[in-house]
Short mmCIF file of C-alpha atoms in Angstrom, two decimals:
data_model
loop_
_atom_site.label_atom_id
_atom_site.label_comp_id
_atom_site.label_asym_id
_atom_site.label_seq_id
_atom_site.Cartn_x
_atom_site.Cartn_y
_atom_site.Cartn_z
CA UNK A 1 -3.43 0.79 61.06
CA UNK A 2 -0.51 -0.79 58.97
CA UNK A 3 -2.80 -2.11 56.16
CA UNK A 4 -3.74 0.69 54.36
CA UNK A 5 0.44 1.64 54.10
CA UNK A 6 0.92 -2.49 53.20
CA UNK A 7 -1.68 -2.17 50.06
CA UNK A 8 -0.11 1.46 48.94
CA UNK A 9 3.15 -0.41 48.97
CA UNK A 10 2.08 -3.32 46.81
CA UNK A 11 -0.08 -1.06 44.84
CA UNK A 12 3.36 0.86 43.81
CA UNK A 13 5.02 -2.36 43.57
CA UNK A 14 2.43 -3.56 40.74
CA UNK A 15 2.15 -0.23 39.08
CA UNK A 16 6.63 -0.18 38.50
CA UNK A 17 5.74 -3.63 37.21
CA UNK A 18 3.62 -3.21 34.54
CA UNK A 19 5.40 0.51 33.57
CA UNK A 20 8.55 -2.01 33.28
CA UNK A 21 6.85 -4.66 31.03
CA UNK A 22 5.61 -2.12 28.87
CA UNK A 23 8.48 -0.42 28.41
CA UNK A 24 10.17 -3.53 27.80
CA UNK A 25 7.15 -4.30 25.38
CA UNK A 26 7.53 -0.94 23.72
CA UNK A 27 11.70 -1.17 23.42
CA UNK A 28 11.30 -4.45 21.83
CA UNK A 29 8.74 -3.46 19.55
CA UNK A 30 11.19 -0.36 18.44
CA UNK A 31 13.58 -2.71 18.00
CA UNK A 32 11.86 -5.83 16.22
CA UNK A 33 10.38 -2.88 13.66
CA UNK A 34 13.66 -1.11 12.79
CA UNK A 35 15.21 -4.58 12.37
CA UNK A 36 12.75 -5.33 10.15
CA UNK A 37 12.75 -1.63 8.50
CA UNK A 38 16.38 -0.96 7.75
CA UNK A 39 17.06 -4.50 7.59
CA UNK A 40 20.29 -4.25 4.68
CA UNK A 41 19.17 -5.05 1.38
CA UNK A 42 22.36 -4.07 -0.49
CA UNK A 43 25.16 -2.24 0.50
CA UNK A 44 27.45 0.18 -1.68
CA UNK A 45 30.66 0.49 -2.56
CA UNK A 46 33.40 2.62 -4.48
CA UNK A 47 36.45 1.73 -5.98
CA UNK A 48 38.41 2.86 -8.47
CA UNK A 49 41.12 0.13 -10.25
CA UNK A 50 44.29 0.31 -11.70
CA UNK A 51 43.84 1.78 -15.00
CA UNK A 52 41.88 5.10 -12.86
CA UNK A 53 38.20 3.66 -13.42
CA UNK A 54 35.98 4.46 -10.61
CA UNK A 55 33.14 1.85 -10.25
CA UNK A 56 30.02 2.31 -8.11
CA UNK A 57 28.72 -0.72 -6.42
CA UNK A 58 25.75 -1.62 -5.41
CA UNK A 59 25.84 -5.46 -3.90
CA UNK A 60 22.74 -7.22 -3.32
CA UNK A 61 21.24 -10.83 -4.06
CA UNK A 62 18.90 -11.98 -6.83
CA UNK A 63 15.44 -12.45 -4.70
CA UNK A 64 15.84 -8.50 -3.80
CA UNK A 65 16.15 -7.16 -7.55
CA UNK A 66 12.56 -5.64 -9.22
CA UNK A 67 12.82 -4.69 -12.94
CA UNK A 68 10.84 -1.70 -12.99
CA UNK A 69 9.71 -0.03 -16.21
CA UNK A 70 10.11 3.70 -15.44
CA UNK A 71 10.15 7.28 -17.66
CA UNK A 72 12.38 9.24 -15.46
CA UNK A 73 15.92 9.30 -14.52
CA UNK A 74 16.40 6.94 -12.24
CA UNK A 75 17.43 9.01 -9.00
CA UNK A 76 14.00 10.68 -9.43
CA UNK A 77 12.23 7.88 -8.96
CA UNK A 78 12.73 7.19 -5.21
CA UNK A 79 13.98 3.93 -5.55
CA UNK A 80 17.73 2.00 -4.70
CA UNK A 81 19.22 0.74 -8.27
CA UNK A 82 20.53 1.75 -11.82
CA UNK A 83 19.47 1.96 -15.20
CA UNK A 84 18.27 -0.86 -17.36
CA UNK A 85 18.76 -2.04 -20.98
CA UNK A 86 18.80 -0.44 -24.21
CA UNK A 87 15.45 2.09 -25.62
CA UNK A 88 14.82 4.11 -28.20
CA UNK A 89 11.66 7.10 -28.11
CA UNK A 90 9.38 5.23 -25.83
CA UNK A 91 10.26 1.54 -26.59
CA UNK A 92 12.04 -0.73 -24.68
CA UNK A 93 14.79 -2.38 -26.69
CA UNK A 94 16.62 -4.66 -24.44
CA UNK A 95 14.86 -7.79 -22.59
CA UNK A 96 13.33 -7.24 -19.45
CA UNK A 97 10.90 -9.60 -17.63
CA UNK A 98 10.26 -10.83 -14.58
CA UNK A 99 8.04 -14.15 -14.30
CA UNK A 100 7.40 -14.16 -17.57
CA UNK A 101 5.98 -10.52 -17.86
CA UNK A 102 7.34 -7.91 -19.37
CA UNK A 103 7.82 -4.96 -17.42
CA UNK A 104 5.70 -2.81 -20.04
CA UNK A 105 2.61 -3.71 -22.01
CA UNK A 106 1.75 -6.88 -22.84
CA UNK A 107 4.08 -10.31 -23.97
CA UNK A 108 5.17 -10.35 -27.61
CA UNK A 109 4.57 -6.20 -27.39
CA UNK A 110 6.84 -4.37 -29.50
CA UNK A 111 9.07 -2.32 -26.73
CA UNK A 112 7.63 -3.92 -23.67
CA UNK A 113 10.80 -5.46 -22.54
CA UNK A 114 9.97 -8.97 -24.50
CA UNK A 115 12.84 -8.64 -27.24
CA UNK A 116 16.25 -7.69 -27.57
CA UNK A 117 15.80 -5.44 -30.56
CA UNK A 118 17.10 -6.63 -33.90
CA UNK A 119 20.20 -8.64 -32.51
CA UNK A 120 20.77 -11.64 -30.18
CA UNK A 121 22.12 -9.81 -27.11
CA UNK A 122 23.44 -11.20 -23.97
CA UNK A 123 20.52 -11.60 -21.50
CA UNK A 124 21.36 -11.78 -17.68
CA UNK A 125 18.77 -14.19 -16.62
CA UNK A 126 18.37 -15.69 -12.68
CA UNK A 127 16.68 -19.24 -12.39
CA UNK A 128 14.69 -18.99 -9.00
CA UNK A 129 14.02 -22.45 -9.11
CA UNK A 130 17.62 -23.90 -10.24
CA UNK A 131 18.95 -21.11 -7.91
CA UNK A 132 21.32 -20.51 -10.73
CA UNK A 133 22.86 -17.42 -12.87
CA UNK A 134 23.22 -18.18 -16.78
CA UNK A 135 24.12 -15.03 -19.48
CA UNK A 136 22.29 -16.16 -22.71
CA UNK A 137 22.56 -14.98 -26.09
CA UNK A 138 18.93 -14.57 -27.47
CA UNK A 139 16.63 -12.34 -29.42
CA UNK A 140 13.36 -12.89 -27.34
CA UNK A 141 12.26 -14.11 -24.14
CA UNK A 142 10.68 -17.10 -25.59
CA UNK A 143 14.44 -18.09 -26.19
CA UNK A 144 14.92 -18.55 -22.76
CA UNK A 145 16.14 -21.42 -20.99
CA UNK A 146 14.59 -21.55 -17.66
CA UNK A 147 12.88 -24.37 -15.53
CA UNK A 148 9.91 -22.47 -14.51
CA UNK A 149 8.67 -18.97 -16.36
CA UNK A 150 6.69 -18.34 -13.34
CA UNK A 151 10.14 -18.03 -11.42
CA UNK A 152 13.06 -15.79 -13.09
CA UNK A 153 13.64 -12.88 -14.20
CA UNK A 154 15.98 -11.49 -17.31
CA UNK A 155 17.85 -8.90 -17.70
CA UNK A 156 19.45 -7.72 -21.23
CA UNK A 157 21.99 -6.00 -22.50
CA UNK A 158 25.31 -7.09 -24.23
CA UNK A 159 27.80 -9.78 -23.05
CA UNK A 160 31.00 -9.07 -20.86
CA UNK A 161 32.46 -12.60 -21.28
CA UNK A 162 34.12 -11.81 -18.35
CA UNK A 163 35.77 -15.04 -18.44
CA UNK A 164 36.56 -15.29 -21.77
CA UNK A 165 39.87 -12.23 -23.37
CA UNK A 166 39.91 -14.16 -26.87
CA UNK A 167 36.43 -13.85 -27.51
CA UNK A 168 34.90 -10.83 -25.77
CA UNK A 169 35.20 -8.18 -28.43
CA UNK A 170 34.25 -10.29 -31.28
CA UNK A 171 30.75 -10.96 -29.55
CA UNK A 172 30.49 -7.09 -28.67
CA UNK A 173 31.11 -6.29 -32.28
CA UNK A 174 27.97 -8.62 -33.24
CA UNK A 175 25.49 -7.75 -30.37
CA UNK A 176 26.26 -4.44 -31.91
CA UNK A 177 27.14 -2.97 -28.12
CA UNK A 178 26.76 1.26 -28.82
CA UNK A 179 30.31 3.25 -28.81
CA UNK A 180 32.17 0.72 -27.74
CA UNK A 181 35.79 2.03 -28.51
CA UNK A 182 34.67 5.58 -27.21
CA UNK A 183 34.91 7.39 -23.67
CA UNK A 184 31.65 7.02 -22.63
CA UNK A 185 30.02 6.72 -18.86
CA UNK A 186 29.42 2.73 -18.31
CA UNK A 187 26.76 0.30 -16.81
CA UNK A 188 26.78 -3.42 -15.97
CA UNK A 189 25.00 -5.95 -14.22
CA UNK A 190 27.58 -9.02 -12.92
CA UNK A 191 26.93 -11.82 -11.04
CA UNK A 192 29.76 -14.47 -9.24
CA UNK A 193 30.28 -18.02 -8.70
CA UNK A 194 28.38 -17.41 -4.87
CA UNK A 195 25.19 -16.07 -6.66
CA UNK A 196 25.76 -12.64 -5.64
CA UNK A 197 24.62 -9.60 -7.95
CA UNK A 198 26.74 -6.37 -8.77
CA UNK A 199 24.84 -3.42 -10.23
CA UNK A 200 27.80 -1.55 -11.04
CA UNK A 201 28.24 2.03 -13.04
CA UNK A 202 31.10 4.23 -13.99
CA UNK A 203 31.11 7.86 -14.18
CA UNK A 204 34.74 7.90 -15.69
CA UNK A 205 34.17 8.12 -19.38
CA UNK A 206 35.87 4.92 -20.43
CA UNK A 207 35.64 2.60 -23.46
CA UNK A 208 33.93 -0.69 -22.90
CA UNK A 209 37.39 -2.65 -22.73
CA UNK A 210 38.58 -0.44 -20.12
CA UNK A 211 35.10 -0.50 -17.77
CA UNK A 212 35.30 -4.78 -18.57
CA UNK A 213 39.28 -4.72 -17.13
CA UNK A 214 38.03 -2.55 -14.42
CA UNK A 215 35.46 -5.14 -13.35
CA UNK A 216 37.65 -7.61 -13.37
CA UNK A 217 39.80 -6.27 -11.45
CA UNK A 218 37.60 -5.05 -8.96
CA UNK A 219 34.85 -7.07 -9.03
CA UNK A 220 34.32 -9.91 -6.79
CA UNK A 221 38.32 -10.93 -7.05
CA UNK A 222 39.63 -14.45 -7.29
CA UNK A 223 36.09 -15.86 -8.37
CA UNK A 224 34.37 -16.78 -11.33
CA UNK A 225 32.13 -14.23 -12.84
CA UNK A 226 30.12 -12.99 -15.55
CA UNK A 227 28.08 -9.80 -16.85
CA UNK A 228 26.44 -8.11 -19.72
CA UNK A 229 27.22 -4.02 -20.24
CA UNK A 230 23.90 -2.12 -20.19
CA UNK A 231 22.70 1.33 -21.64
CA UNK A 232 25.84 4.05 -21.33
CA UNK A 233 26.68 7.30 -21.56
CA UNK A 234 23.76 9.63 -20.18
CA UNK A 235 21.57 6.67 -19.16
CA UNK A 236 24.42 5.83 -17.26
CA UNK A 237 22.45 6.11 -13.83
CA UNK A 238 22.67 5.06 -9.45
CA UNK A 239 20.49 5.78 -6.87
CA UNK A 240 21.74 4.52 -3.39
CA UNK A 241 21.35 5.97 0.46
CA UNK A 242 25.17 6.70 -0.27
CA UNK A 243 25.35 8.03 -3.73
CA UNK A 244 23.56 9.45 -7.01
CA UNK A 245 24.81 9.62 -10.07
CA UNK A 246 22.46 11.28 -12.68
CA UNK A 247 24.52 10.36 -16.48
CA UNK A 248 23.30 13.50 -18.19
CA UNK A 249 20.04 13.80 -16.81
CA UNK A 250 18.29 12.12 -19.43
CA UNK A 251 15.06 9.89 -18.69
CA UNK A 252 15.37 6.09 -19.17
CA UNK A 253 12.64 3.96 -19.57
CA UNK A 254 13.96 1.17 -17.84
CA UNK A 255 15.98 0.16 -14.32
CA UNK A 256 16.82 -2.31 -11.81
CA UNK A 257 15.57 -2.19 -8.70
CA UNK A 258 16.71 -3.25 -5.53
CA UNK A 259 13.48 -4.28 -2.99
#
């Protein structure tokens, strides 16, 4: 007569096990996907230096940035990043490539991101295969020095010379950077001596000296670094989890993506 109760009892026994291992399974699984889901792929920051320029931050690495080519402002478009390079009407003016393609129309297109319009501009370029940061001062992609086109990308814009007082506004004055002794809003890309990336914008109207000082101030402290200033003013544009900042609501036609 004591069987029956025996085989009811080992019968709930078994069923606590398996609800346990699947709610284990099911926990872990929660946990394995929003690992893998919010998993951090930048994070922000904002600081404002010395001389009462606020810089927004957005920190990441170089295998996480996408150059996008986009007709929108950029906190429309759903993504994490800032504005690109230089554009005029619906050309691209400023370099911007990834793997050797431009990020609109076709290599060697006029406005697809292949040139840096009419001047040699400082070009923000990551080696994947060196593992290794360079700014270089060219006219067209083909100018690059890379090992392998099938792994970098390149950003341009003008040069910081971050390192560099005696030189810095010289170089601005021939890459011809726009407005640069005027207030204006204020974009930059800047990498350090760790190969860590900065996508950093201003909405203090500031002069291009007084956004460089800020970064260097501010800006991965104590190490070696080095930038190039982007497109300013109203294409001055972030899009973060933690902040937006608009510029004047223009549309750009080209940012930098964080994936």
């Amino acid at each position: 007569m004591q069987f029956p109760m025996k085989r009811f009892q080992c019968s709930k026994i078994r069923t606590r096990t398996l609800l346990f291992i699947l709610a284990f399974i099911l926990i872990l699984a929660i946990n394995i996907f929003y690992f893998i889901h919010t998993k951090a792929k930048y994070t922000y920051s904002q600081v404002t230096a010395t001389n009462g320029i606020s810089l927004h931050v957005l920190h990441t690495t170089p295998d996480h940035i996408q150059l996008k080519a986009i007709d929108s402002n950029v906190t429309d478009t759903g993504d994490i990043g800032i504005n690109g390079g230089f554009f005029y009407g619906q050309d691209i003016l400023s370099i911007a490539v990834q793997n050797h393609i431009p990020v609109k129309d076709e290599p060697r297109a006029y406005g697809s991101g292949w040139y840096n319009t009419k001047y040699d501009r400082g070009t923000l370029v990551w080696d994947g295969y060196q593992k290794q940061f360079t700014v270089q001062s060219v006219k067209s992609v083909e100018e690059l020095d890379v090992f392998d086109r099938s792994q970098y990308w390149a950003q341009g814009g003008v040069s910081m010379n971050l390192a560099n007082d005696f030189i810095w506004g010289l170089v601005i004055y021939y890459q011809a950077l726009p407005a640069a002794h005027e207030a204006r809003l204020r974009s930059g890309l800047v990498y350090d001596s760790m190969n860590q990336l900065y996508l950093v914008v201003t909405p203090t109207p500031c002069t291009a000296d007084q956004f460089r000082q800020a970064i260097q101030e501010q800006i991965a402290p104590g190490q070696y670094k080095e930038g190039i200033f982007l497109d300013g003013d109203g294409s001055s544009q972030l899009a973060s989890n933690q902040s937006t900042l608009t510029g004047d609501h223009r549309k750009v036609l080209q940012m930098i993506s964080i994936e």
